[in-house]
Amino acid sequence: MAPRPASETSKYARDVGKFPKKVSKAKNKRLQQGLKKVDQEYQEFVKSAEATDVLLQEEAGFLEADGPMERTMKFRQDDIVEAVDVGTANKKLDLQLTELGPYTLDFNRNGRKLLIGGKKGHVASMDWRLGKLGCELFLNETVNAVKYLHNDNFFAVAQKKYTFIYDGSGTELHRLKKHVELTLLDFLPYHFLLVSAGYSGMLRYHDVSTGALVSEIRTKLGPTQAMKQNPWNAVMHLGHGNGTVTMWTPSQKDPVVKIQSNRGPIRDLAVDREGKYMVVSGSDKRVKIWDLRKLQELDTYVIPTPARSVDISDRGLISVGWGPHVSVWKDAFKTHQDEPYMTHLLPSSKIEKIKYVPFEDVLGIGHMKGVGSMIVPGAGEANFDAMEINPYESAKQRQEQEVRTLLNKLSPDTIALDPNFIGMVDKKARNVRLNQTQIQDLEDEEKKEKERSSMNSGPSYKPEQTKLKKYLQKNNANIMDARRMRIERNLKLEEERKEKLKAKELEGEGEPDELLPALGRFA
Amino acid sequence: MAKKKQQRSQKRRSERKILDAFHLAERGQNGSDGSDSDGEELQVRDGIMDARKFMKNQDDDEFEDEELDSDEALGSDDDYDVLNSKFSQTIRDKRKNKNADESDSEYDSVDESQLVTLSEAWDLDDKYNSAKKAKSLSQLKSLEVVLNDDWESDSAESDSESDSEDNKDQSAGEGSDSEDDSDGSDDDSSSEESESEDEDKMLRGSDDEDEIDMSKTLSTINSHLKKDPEHKRLINETVKENEYGIPTGGVKLSLADMLGSSEAPETTLISRDLADDLNALAVPLPKRIQERNDRKVAYEITKEEVSKWEETVRTIRDADQLQFPMAPPATEEQEEVDAEREYDSLRIVPENDTKSDLQSKIDAVLRAGALLDESKEATFEQIAAAKLSKEDMFKRTQELRRMRELMFRDEQRAKRIKKIKSKQFRKIRKRETLRDAALVEGSDAESDEEDHDRKRAEERMSLRHKTQSKWAKSVIKSGITKDASTRAELEEMLRSGERLRSKQLGYNDGERSDGNISDVERDYENDDEEAENQERAKLGKGVLAMDFMKAAEERKRKENLKDIEFLKNMRESNGTEALDESSKNSINQTKNQGRRVYTPSAKIAQEEAEEAEEEALHDYRDDEARSLEKQMRGRDRQPEQDTDENEQPPAKKHKVVEEEFAGFDDEDSDKEADSKKNSRAKNSKNPLSSHNDGDLDPEENPWLTGMGESTEKSKKYVAITEDSSRLSKAANKIQKVASKRQTKGKTPDTYIDLNNAMSIAGNVQHSEDEDDDEEGPETRMFLQKNLIQEAFAGDDVVSEFQEEKRRIAEEEDDKTEDLTLPGWGGWGGAEITAAPKKKFVRKIDGVVQKDKRKDKNLKNVIINETLGKHNLKYQSSSVPYPYESREQYERALRMPLGEEWTTKATHKKATQPRVVVKQGVVVDPLKAPFK
């Protein structure tokens, strides 16, 4: 077998396997030339894009055990902290916040800022690496979810009833009246959509750049248990009480895909960066891995207690938080793993939320007694695109990035299961282009067909107007006399009778009519 | 006033001309006869009249003001111009005035045909010398001729150079005379007489003074002159301008001319012969057919014309980008070529003589307007360059360019280096420069004599190289080891002394080594030098410049040298004894010190030497064994091998056999071989494993290496081939399996199969499939699982889901509607048998057919097949124009254009505009390239 060309195997290849290798022969010579040129350009693109890999200087590595006697899952965080360099060791974070209850957390897009939300109303935004507090709020109200918007200057907090938006210094900017009793928040950065779900079973999309509520969808599946976005196509994945996972776009009122994943209620789910895999944890103690391309279940892992939170790192490490444990699985998308890559225990606590820090080998853990972090070597993407998300951006760069992203904002209705649909030919359309005469012919034929079918499809007669109606129409002067009164009454009676007849006919469709239809009307 | 000035200048000019002419003539004469007395009394020398005499008569003072030397340019343009235009006019005017009072009628009657050349005029003069009237006429004529001559001289030099020049000069002189003194004509006439005589003499030649027939000479001259018609062309513009007077250019239309044209061959309208032959003319084609034919032909012509454009149009169509104004193709290529090719192209000297049309035109115009003065433009360099040949010139420019480039680079580099603040770097650099200096001292001492002398003087003065100095003595006295710095200084001193001594002896470092080294060695040395040079070249760059790196390199180099030495020895002694020798040598060297060495380093060195020896032996044997001959011998003559044992160490022999096996048998034997290899590896690790003598190592496990294999080997040599009996095959198989087991059992106990040992699985993170769970040993998990199943038993989510899926599939499927009306279209009655009722069914298209659903085969998935209206607006409703099918279109869309997904170059290329027009530039219509 001949080796496949680079344009097929490269990670920069597009639509692998969609098209035959050879350019199909076009009838038009010039078109053929053009197609060939485009194909060549594509090959060149792949090649040049591959060549840029040289520029990705950073390498990613994992923990490696010394021989088969040692297991990486047995490595303790203290040992790792001792072994790694100071810079990484400093990323180990441990905030003891025992009073204000289990903490949820969120990182901003470049991973510099940490937003924590204590159940009992403690919200704080901070630069977690410098230990610099941005703002701290004590809301005296239940906090269900916290979420950074497009940058760390805005964040949304789902409180007891309403959802609020605060700025970086903790000033309340908005109260979102429509978003009530929420437990889950997410943000689609390219569409500037704040997505919320909660007890009510409603899924709402709110455009934070214009302030308009884009879409409000009833899931009809009860309180939403879990919600995460698919970063690849911006489809929202919702987990429900009956063990289904549904995928939603703002433009469609029904879920685009509905999966029966677990038997018990879904606890949490996570979608990987490339939108290829989904990890779902349910109350039935199963953690399931789904292939989103084929919509097939890949693997199932059983966990002693239901996993409260799951997350997938940039480089495909799955972390599962269950009880006081965090276990990290490596290569779980490839083969079934016998044991986790790493484990971590938070004694006498309970994991509330775990989330990987973008571009870092760190897993943030929000738990009952505060917020901590865990060093997971090989978790983060080592090479970042500073034009896209820059972890080292300055204030100016952040502002410019904000403007740029606003300019590049995508419309909500571009969200679809296959984001490549834009610009393509409608699936219902013909596969080949027809010229004008052909189209004309087809139209004529269709018309004929229609006519024929209309002729065939039974009686197409104009219902005869009754004399009474005719009379009424004729003399529609606004004069009420005895005759007119009588006529109207008769008309009414006649209609009633007709309706009755119709009802009878519908009713007695099953059994044969004893009186034949001719006599039936007198009955 | 101005006019006067002009006249004067003109006079001066003519005087000059006369002078020049005289010089020229004189020169020519001197060429023929060098001894020529130029006495004052001799006004005429060999037919050349000295015109200076006349001038001296007239106004000497004026003449002497002039610089004779400066007037070399006789034919300079401005003279003619002036004569041509203004001055000639003034002369004419004057002449008019003069003639008006003297002889108006005569002058008027003079027509152009009567105008003759100067020589003729002189002839005439001879004839009518006495006649006064004629004199004035001749004067006039000569004047005319002068003008004519001047006028024409720029276009063509006459063939009789000296004649015409003389004529001209003299006539000019006459002209000036006539101008200046209109009354004093007698002198002139006399002078003219003599002139004409001179002229005659000259024409006759200087060899004989005899009388020759005048008429003959005249005729010859005439004939000679007539050959050149240009001399005859003389434009007389004395006639008043009127509408009938057309300038004839000196040619008169005669009657003969007019008649001459009528004598041309008969030109009748229709030739008589033809007219006799001709029948009636054919009927012309009907108009439309004629027109059609015309059109056809016209079309052909047009087609041909247009087809010339085809290539151009095609290239333009196919071009990715068009830039207007279009660059000429040559320059476009130049832009694309790389530097190397550009350099090559530079080496080919462009030819200057091939000027374009436009260029030559411009040149011509400039020259005509006297705007282009090449002499002024020529700078020094150009003049110098003109002397060089083309190649030399090119070489020189190249060199200059390179030098400039190098200088620039050096400057930049110096700037950069100057900026560096690192102390380390400075230190290294200083050392480097010192070393460089030392090198230069060593090599270039002879070349730089002055420096050398100075150095020498310095040395002599300082006497640093000798220990006789006071300081040195004191240092030695006080003990050398006292202070590090002083010690270093002293060492340096001694070193310099050593160097000087070696210099005195007269050899450099390179020469000192013996001339007996092998080529390899020499190469190596050369290489090293080169490498060093290179290193020096990139001074201060990177880690290589660091001291320790250099030291390491030096060490390595020494090692290599040692190796070379060793190899040389090997080659010479051709065997293992060399090894022994070398090892012995090395040991000897350590022991030669005369005392025992107890340091561990010595021991280590010894051990190392031994090891190296061993290795070398191994290699040697391997090499030997690998040779095909040996192998063949090993196979064919098994017993002979035993006899060969003296030659070959036994361990080696086994190895050879093993290798053979590995090649010969299938995979189990491969494994065997592997295990053996392992053992061998172990052996090699053990430094004592191989010996020179043929005995087996006592420490080696005989089970692993020795006997078993040899026996096995002999067994294995029962060849099993395709045609051997089944029984034997089976037996072989059994044997194989058995041996496999044996070998498995035999694997050394020292090995621990780690893969086997680690069979304990963690239970806490237990993760199994559901089946595994069921049969798993852990009852706790099993129970829990059951419990969970029980817990979720109530809501049977799966079946609910399946039900929903079925429902959706039904809903979205195509539906049919029965539109049959009872009794419609049928007849009622007693005799009517019930005709088969036609059913009216309408089909309603659903979202998707049941069996075409995407989730048809996915058990737990429902995929929504309804398409959102919103999504449709981002899609094309049909395949767009140039594409013929969906595949083509989508394939063309495959390449991303955005900057985020592609490289910058790709992005630029993909998004470049098709047409680029330079702003503010007039874009000319496309020119046909075939012109």
XYZ file of N, CA and C in Angstrom, chain A residues 14-15 18-28 30-31 33 35 37-39 41-42 44-45 48-49 52 68-69 71 73 242 244 251-252 254-260 263-265 283-286 290 294-296 300-302 304 322 327 329 336-338 340 343 411 413-416 421-427 429-433 456-459, chain B residues 317-320 754-755 758 760-762 764-770 773 780-781 784-785 788-789 792 795-798 800-801 804 819 821-822 824 838 840-842 847 854 858 860-868 870-896 900-903 906 909-910:
516
model
N -7.434 19.193 5.835
C -8.851 19.507 5.997
C -9.686 18.461 5.278
N -10.815 18.181 5.853
C -11.781 17.276 5.232
C -11.129 15.976 4.781
N -12.835 13.122 2.681
C -14.094 13.574 2.108
C -14.049 13.521 0.582
N -12.906 13.803 0.065
C -12.799 13.870 -1.393
C -11.839 12.798 -1.894
N -12.064 12.362 -3.098
C -11.093 11.435 -3.688
C -9.763 12.144 -3.908
N -8.734 11.329 -3.961
C -7.398 11.902 -4.036
C -7.217 12.696 -5.330
N -7.784 12.137 -6.381
C -7.585 12.782 -7.671
C -8.671 13.824 -7.912
N -8.273 14.885 -8.548
C -9.261 15.910 -8.875
C -10.181 15.359 -9.955
N -11.462 15.457 -9.702
C -12.395 14.905 -10.673
C -12.339 15.728 -11.951
N -12.562 15.029 -13.023
C -12.425 15.674 -14.325
C -13.617 16.600 -14.559
N -13.280 17.853 -14.843
C -14.350 18.786 -15.162
C -14.496 18.865 -16.674
N -15.707 19.151 -17.099
C -15.932 19.225 -18.540
C -15.244 20.461 -19.118
N -15.326 21.504 -18.359
C -14.724 22.750 -18.821
C -13.210 22.721 -18.578
N -11.038 25.157 -18.616
C -10.541 26.199 -17.725
C -10.865 25.888 -16.279
N -12.043 25.359 -16.100
C -12.441 24.983 -14.746
C -11.511 23.887 -14.226
N -8.495 23.415 -15.027
C -7.229 24.056 -14.656
C -7.336 24.729 -13.291
N -9.379 24.088 -10.894
C -9.495 23.105 -9.815
C -8.123 22.547 -9.462
N -5.360 24.001 -9.844
C -4.582 25.033 -9.171
C -4.979 25.120 -7.696
N -6.275 25.098 -7.475
C -6.751 25.183 -6.099
C -6.243 23.998 -5.294
N -6.261 22.848 -5.915
C -5.786 21.660 -5.221
C -4.308 21.785 -4.884
N -2.723 24.543 -4.491
C -2.600 25.546 -3.437
C -2.889 24.932 -2.078
N -3.858 24.060 -2.086
C -4.195 23.389 -0.831
C -3.020 22.550 -0.340
N 0.034 22.994 -0.993
C 1.073 23.917 -0.534
C 0.755 24.449 0.851
N -0.499 24.733 1.033
C -0.934 25.240 2.345
C -0.602 24.236 3.430
N 3.158 24.148 3.969
C 3.711 25.324 4.659
C 3.234 25.382 6.101
N 1.995 24.950 6.308
C 1.483 24.956 7.685
C 2.264 23.950 8.525
N 5.494 25.252 9.727
C 5.470 26.180 10.863
C 5.564 25.458 12.193
N 8.696 -0.582 35.671
C 7.318 -1.034 35.921
C 6.969 -1.146 37.401
N 7.968 -1.017 38.253
C 7.652 -1.117 39.679
C 6.983 0.151 40.179
N 4.587 3.489 39.802
C 3.383 3.892 39.095
C 3.156 5.381 39.291
N 0.545 6.972 39.237
C -0.626 7.316 40.049
C -0.281 7.382 41.522
N -32.710 12.331 33.414
C -33.011 10.978 32.974
C -31.813 10.318 32.285
N -29.941 11.549 29.904
C -29.685 11.920 28.517
C -28.775 13.140 28.473
N -30.451 28.370 17.433
C -31.432 28.591 16.375
C -32.482 27.494 16.287
N -32.261 26.410 16.973
C -33.235 25.327 16.854
C -33.910 25.044 18.184
N -35.390 22.344 19.043
C -35.211 20.982 19.510
C -33.723 20.672 19.567
N -33.378 19.737 20.409
C -31.951 19.392 20.457
C -31.502 18.783 19.138
N -30.308 19.139 18.730
C -29.806 18.580 17.477
C -29.450 17.111 17.646
N -28.978 16.797 18.832
C -28.692 15.386 19.109
C -29.131 15.098 20.536
N -29.640 13.925 20.699
C -30.041 13.506 22.034
C -29.426 12.137 22.276
N -28.714 12.019 23.354
C -28.012 10.767 23.628
C -28.472 10.232 24.978
N -28.802 8.978 24.988
C -29.048 8.337 26.275
C -27.711 7.804 26.746
N -27.660 5.755 32.959
C -28.970 5.330 33.441
C -29.492 6.309 34.487
N -28.609 6.768 35.301
C -29.035 7.718 36.325
C -28.842 9.139 35.836
N -29.210 10.081 36.676
C -29.028 11.483 36.296
C -27.557 11.793 35.983
N -24.952 9.530 37.788
C -25.147 9.093 39.161
C -25.050 7.579 39.277
N -25.069 6.877 38.169
C -24.918 5.432 38.222
C -23.453 5.020 38.322
N -22.624 5.947 38.738
C -21.201 5.720 38.991
C -20.420 5.369 37.731
N -21.010 5.646 36.640
C -20.296 5.371 35.404
C -19.739 6.682 34.847
N -17.578 9.289 25.056
C -18.297 9.238 23.787
C -17.444 9.838 22.672
N -18.718 10.040 15.647
C -19.586 8.928 15.248
C -20.790 8.800 16.169
N -20.799 9.563 17.229
C -21.835 9.477 18.251
C -21.953 8.057 18.784
N -20.808 7.543 19.114
C -20.779 6.198 19.665
C -20.062 6.208 21.001
N -16.307 2.869 29.052
C -17.001 3.131 30.300
C -16.061 2.844 31.455
N -16.029 3.731 32.379
C -15.246 3.516 33.589
C -16.206 3.557 34.766
N -15.929 2.691 35.715
C -16.772 2.662 36.909
C -16.001 3.319 38.036
N -16.110 4.440 42.207
C -16.760 4.039 43.472
C -17.910 4.947 43.873
N -14.294 12.856 42.293
C -15.346 12.067 42.958
C -15.024 12.013 44.432
N -8.951 11.961 40.136
C -8.098 11.049 39.373
C -7.994 11.561 37.940
N -6.810 10.713 34.059
C -6.606 9.580 33.145
C -5.923 10.068 31.890
N -8.465 1.511 26.572
C -8.982 1.437 27.933
C -7.825 1.391 28.903
N -7.862 2.233 29.883
C -6.758 2.300 30.841
C -7.089 1.470 32.069
N -6.046 0.837 32.582
C -6.255 0.035 33.782
C -6.182 0.871 35.043
N -5.370 5.038 36.657
C -5.253 6.448 36.280
C -3.798 6.884 36.178
N -3.428 10.560 40.755
C -4.536 10.686 41.705
C -4.177 11.748 42.721
N -22.351 35.398 14.346
C -23.784 35.440 14.562
C -24.240 34.154 15.249
N -26.695 32.298 14.752
C -27.238 31.223 13.921
C -26.161 30.553 13.059
N -24.912 30.912 13.292
C -23.866 30.136 12.615
C -23.499 28.886 13.410
N -24.121 28.772 14.564
C -23.811 27.591 15.372
C -24.570 26.397 14.814
N -23.841 25.367 14.528
C -24.479 24.141 14.060
C -23.589 22.976 14.444
N -20.546 23.949 7.718
C -21.660 24.031 6.764
C -21.698 25.365 6.039
N -21.069 26.365 6.655
C -21.164 27.706 6.086
C -20.469 27.745 4.727
N -21.185 28.269 3.761
C -20.617 28.396 2.425
C -20.812 27.169 1.567
N -21.285 26.102 2.178
C -21.473 24.884 1.394
C -22.822 24.929 0.670
N -22.992 23.957 -0.148
C -24.250 23.864 -0.878
C -25.279 23.173 0.011
N -26.464 23.686 -0.051
C -27.566 23.125 0.716
C -27.693 21.628 0.437
N -27.869 20.904 1.517
C -27.882 19.442 1.356
C -29.056 18.977 0.511
N -30.154 20.472 -1.997
C -30.021 20.927 -3.377
C -29.437 19.818 -4.250
N -29.493 20.076 -5.539
C -28.932 19.094 -6.466
C -27.420 19.052 -6.343
N -26.905 17.925 -6.699
C -25.458 17.760 -6.589
C -24.710 18.349 -7.771
N -25.433 18.588 -8.848
C -24.755 19.144 -10.018
C -25.433 20.445 -10.420
N -24.677 21.276 -11.038
C -25.233 22.539 -11.508
C -25.867 22.325 -12.867
N -55.312 13.702 -10.676
C -55.547 12.355 -10.200
C -56.055 12.314 -8.777
N -55.615 13.281 -8.019
C -55.848 13.134 -6.599
C -57.273 13.492 -6.194
N -58.133 13.098 -7.019
C -59.523 13.149 -6.593
C -60.248 14.419 -6.957
N -61.356 14.610 -6.339
C -62.237 15.686 -6.757
C -61.687 17.036 -6.363
N -4.973 35.651 -18.846
C -6.083 34.989 -18.181
C -5.603 34.048 -17.100
N -4.534 33.371 -17.400
C -4.074 32.364 -16.461
C -3.263 32.935 -15.313
N -2.864 34.165 -15.472
C -1.995 34.738 -14.438
C -2.750 34.861 -13.121
N -2.013 34.611 -12.052
C -2.624 34.750 -10.739
C -2.913 36.206 -10.429
N 10.158 -8.788 34.625
C 9.423 -7.767 35.377
C 7.974 -7.689 34.941
N 7.746 -8.013 33.675
C 6.369 -7.932 33.193
C 5.493 -8.967 33.893
N 4.655 -7.939 37.737
C 3.708 -6.870 38.064
C 2.305 -7.223 37.628
N -0.244 -7.242 39.850
C -1.201 -6.775 40.868
C -1.869 -5.514 40.353
N -3.145 -5.516 40.361
C -3.881 -4.346 39.880
C -4.460 -3.587 41.051
N -4.511 -2.316 40.854
C -5.087 -1.500 41.915
C -6.593 -1.683 41.983
N -8.647 0.106 44.042
C -9.388 1.320 44.403
C -9.921 2.002 43.139
N -9.038 2.068 42.167
C -9.424 2.748 40.930
C -10.011 1.765 39.938
N -10.550 0.733 40.468
C -10.983 -0.370 39.641
C -11.870 0.116 38.498
N -11.528 -0.310 37.313
C -12.340 0.110 36.185
C -12.482 -1.066 35.245
N -13.661 -1.515 35.107
C -13.871 -2.693 34.259
C -15.059 -2.463 33.362
N -15.163 -3.333 32.451
C -16.389 -3.351 31.653
C -17.487 -4.008 32.482
N -18.660 -3.898 31.972
C -19.782 -4.405 32.752
C -19.704 -5.926 32.893
N -17.377 -6.828 35.491
C -17.981 -6.600 36.805
C -18.744 -7.820 37.273
N -18.437 -6.893 46.713
C -18.902 -5.585 47.158
C -19.372 -4.745 45.968
N -18.505 -4.718 44.984
C -18.853 -3.979 43.790
C -20.096 -4.552 43.140
N -23.063 -3.477 44.921
C -23.352 -2.049 44.696
C -23.997 -1.830 43.343
N -23.460 -2.568 42.398
C -23.985 -2.397 41.055
C -25.455 -2.796 41.002
N -27.481 -0.197 42.541
C -27.719 0.944 41.651
C -28.795 0.597 40.636
N -28.667 -0.589 40.111
C -29.685 -1.004 39.142
C -31.063 -0.960 39.775
N -32.316 2.652 40.136
C -32.833 3.292 38.938
C -33.811 2.413 38.185
N -37.475 4.238 36.958
C -37.594 4.962 35.707
C -36.752 4.254 34.651
N -37.422 3.583 33.825
C -36.713 2.816 32.820
C -36.349 3.761 31.677
N -35.279 4.464 31.886
C -34.943 5.542 30.963
C -34.626 5.039 29.571
N -34.049 3.862 29.538
C -33.612 3.377 28.238
C -34.807 3.061 27.345
N -37.733 4.201 27.632
C -38.394 5.469 27.315
C -37.729 6.145 26.129
N -36.419 6.105 26.203
C -35.655 6.738 25.138
C -35.929 6.050 23.808
N -39.197 7.055 22.483
C -39.156 8.404 21.931
C -38.525 8.406 20.553
N -57.354 10.206 0.170
C -58.309 11.256 -0.170
C -59.543 10.681 -0.885
N -62.993 9.591 -1.855
C -64.348 9.939 -1.416
C -65.252 8.746 -1.717
N -66.026 8.360 -0.762
C -66.904 7.210 -1.029
C -67.945 7.566 -2.076
N -67.580 8.423 -5.042
C -67.153 9.360 -6.080
C -66.561 8.602 -7.254
N -60.872 2.995 -7.103
C -59.541 3.606 -7.212
C -59.259 4.396 -5.946
N -57.434 7.214 -3.920
C -56.730 8.492 -4.060
C -55.832 8.678 -2.843
N -54.517 8.527 -3.070
C -53.581 8.628 -1.945
C -52.610 9.782 -2.200
N -52.525 10.641 -1.237
C -51.549 11.714 -1.377
C -50.363 11.420 -0.454
N -39.695 14.645 7.066
C -38.339 15.196 7.196
C -37.328 14.227 6.597
N -29.961 9.104 10.075
C -28.541 8.963 10.424
C -28.371 8.108 11.681
N -27.560 3.759 15.457
C -27.028 4.183 16.748
C -28.102 3.954 17.797
N -28.409 4.502 21.152
C -28.829 5.441 22.192
C -28.795 6.892 21.724
N -28.950 7.078 20.439
C -28.800 8.435 19.911
C -29.989 8.802 19.043
N -30.458 10.020 19.224
C -31.448 10.570 18.301
C -30.813 11.802 17.668
N -30.780 11.785 16.370
C -30.222 12.955 15.673
C -31.366 13.713 15.026
N -31.386 14.963 15.279
C -32.438 15.804 14.728
C -32.169 16.057 13.251
N -33.080 15.657 12.421
C -32.846 15.778 10.978
C -33.488 17.025 10.391
N -34.297 17.686 11.179
C -34.904 18.905 10.643
C -33.839 19.985 10.522
N -33.910 20.639 9.411
C -32.898 21.669 9.173
C -33.427 23.014 9.632
N -32.558 23.699 10.289
C -32.964 25.029 10.715
C -32.991 25.980 9.540
N -32.454 29.040 9.742
C -31.377 30.018 9.915
C -30.092 29.548 9.261
N -29.888 28.250 9.343
C -28.653 27.734 8.766
C -28.649 27.845 7.252
N -29.857 27.816 6.685
C -29.922 27.810 5.227
C -29.387 29.099 4.615
N -29.472 30.159 5.390
C -29.055 31.426 4.785
C -27.538 31.509 4.616
N -26.819 30.608 5.247
C -25.372 30.598 5.050
C -24.950 29.586 4.006
N -25.942 29.033 3.342
C -25.607 28.010 2.364
C -26.063 28.428 0.985
N -25.440 27.808 0.024
C -25.803 28.082 -1.353
C -26.937 27.140 -1.741
N -27.893 27.685 -2.444
C -29.043 26.853 -2.783
C -28.725 25.914 -3.941
N -27.702 26.245 -4.669
C -27.283 25.341 -5.731
C -25.780 25.478 -5.935
N -25.257 24.605 -6.716
C -23.820 24.670 -6.961
C -23.509 25.954 -7.736
N -22.626 26.795 -7.221
C -22.377 28.067 -7.888
C -21.659 27.928 -9.242
N -21.653 29.021 -9.955
C -21.429 28.976 -11.400
C -20.264 28.154 -11.941
N -19.043 28.503 -11.689
C -18.090 27.799 -12.561
C -18.021 26.305 -12.259
N -18.449 25.939 -11.087
C -18.312 24.537 -10.689
C -19.444 23.715 -11.277
N -19.093 22.481 -11.554
C -20.083 21.619 -12.182
C -20.769 20.712 -11.177
N -20.096 20.465 -10.094
C -20.721 19.590 -9.114
C -20.400 20.066 -7.706
N -21.128 19.529 -6.778
C -20.947 19.897 -5.387
C -19.527 19.561 -4.914
N -19.054 18.441 -5.363
C -17.731 17.999 -4.921
C -16.653 18.991 -5.346
N -16.757 19.407 -6.605
C -15.770 20.362 -7.098
C -15.782 21.632 -6.259
N -16.971 22.094 -5.989
C -17.115 23.346 -5.256
C -16.562 23.223 -3.846
N -16.939 22.160 -3.201
C -16.525 22.026 -1.806
C -15.043 21.718 -1.699
N -14.546 21.092 -2.714
C -13.109 20.842 -2.735
C -12.352 22.157 -2.864
N -12.906 23.029 -3.694
C -12.247 24.324 -3.874
C -12.311 25.155 -2.603
N -13.309 24.884 -1.775
C -13.459 25.644 -0.521
C -12.559 25.120 0.587
N -11.896 24.048 0.301
C -11.199 23.347 1.371
C -10.076 24.170 1.993
N -9.435 24.930 1.169
C -8.280 25.661 1.707
C -8.722 26.877 2.509
N -8.260 26.994 3.739
C -8.635 28.160 4.531
C -7.881 29.394 4.072
N -5.391 33.260 10.454
C -5.240 32.476 11.670
C -4.869 31.035 11.388
N -5.221 30.566 10.227
C -5.048 29.143 9.965
C -3.931 28.852 8.984
N -3.439 29.881 8.339
C -2.415 29.618 7.343
C -1.174 30.434 7.673
N -0.145 30.151 6.944
C 1.039 30.973 7.110
C 0.803 32.315 6.420
N 1.078 32.096 2.616
C -0.080 31.450 1.998
C -1.275 32.395 2.001
N -0.825 35.096 -0.529
C -0.967 34.593 -1.885
C -2.435 34.313 -2.198
N -3.107 33.823 -1.195
C -4.499 33.443 -1.434
C -5.416 34.651 -1.542
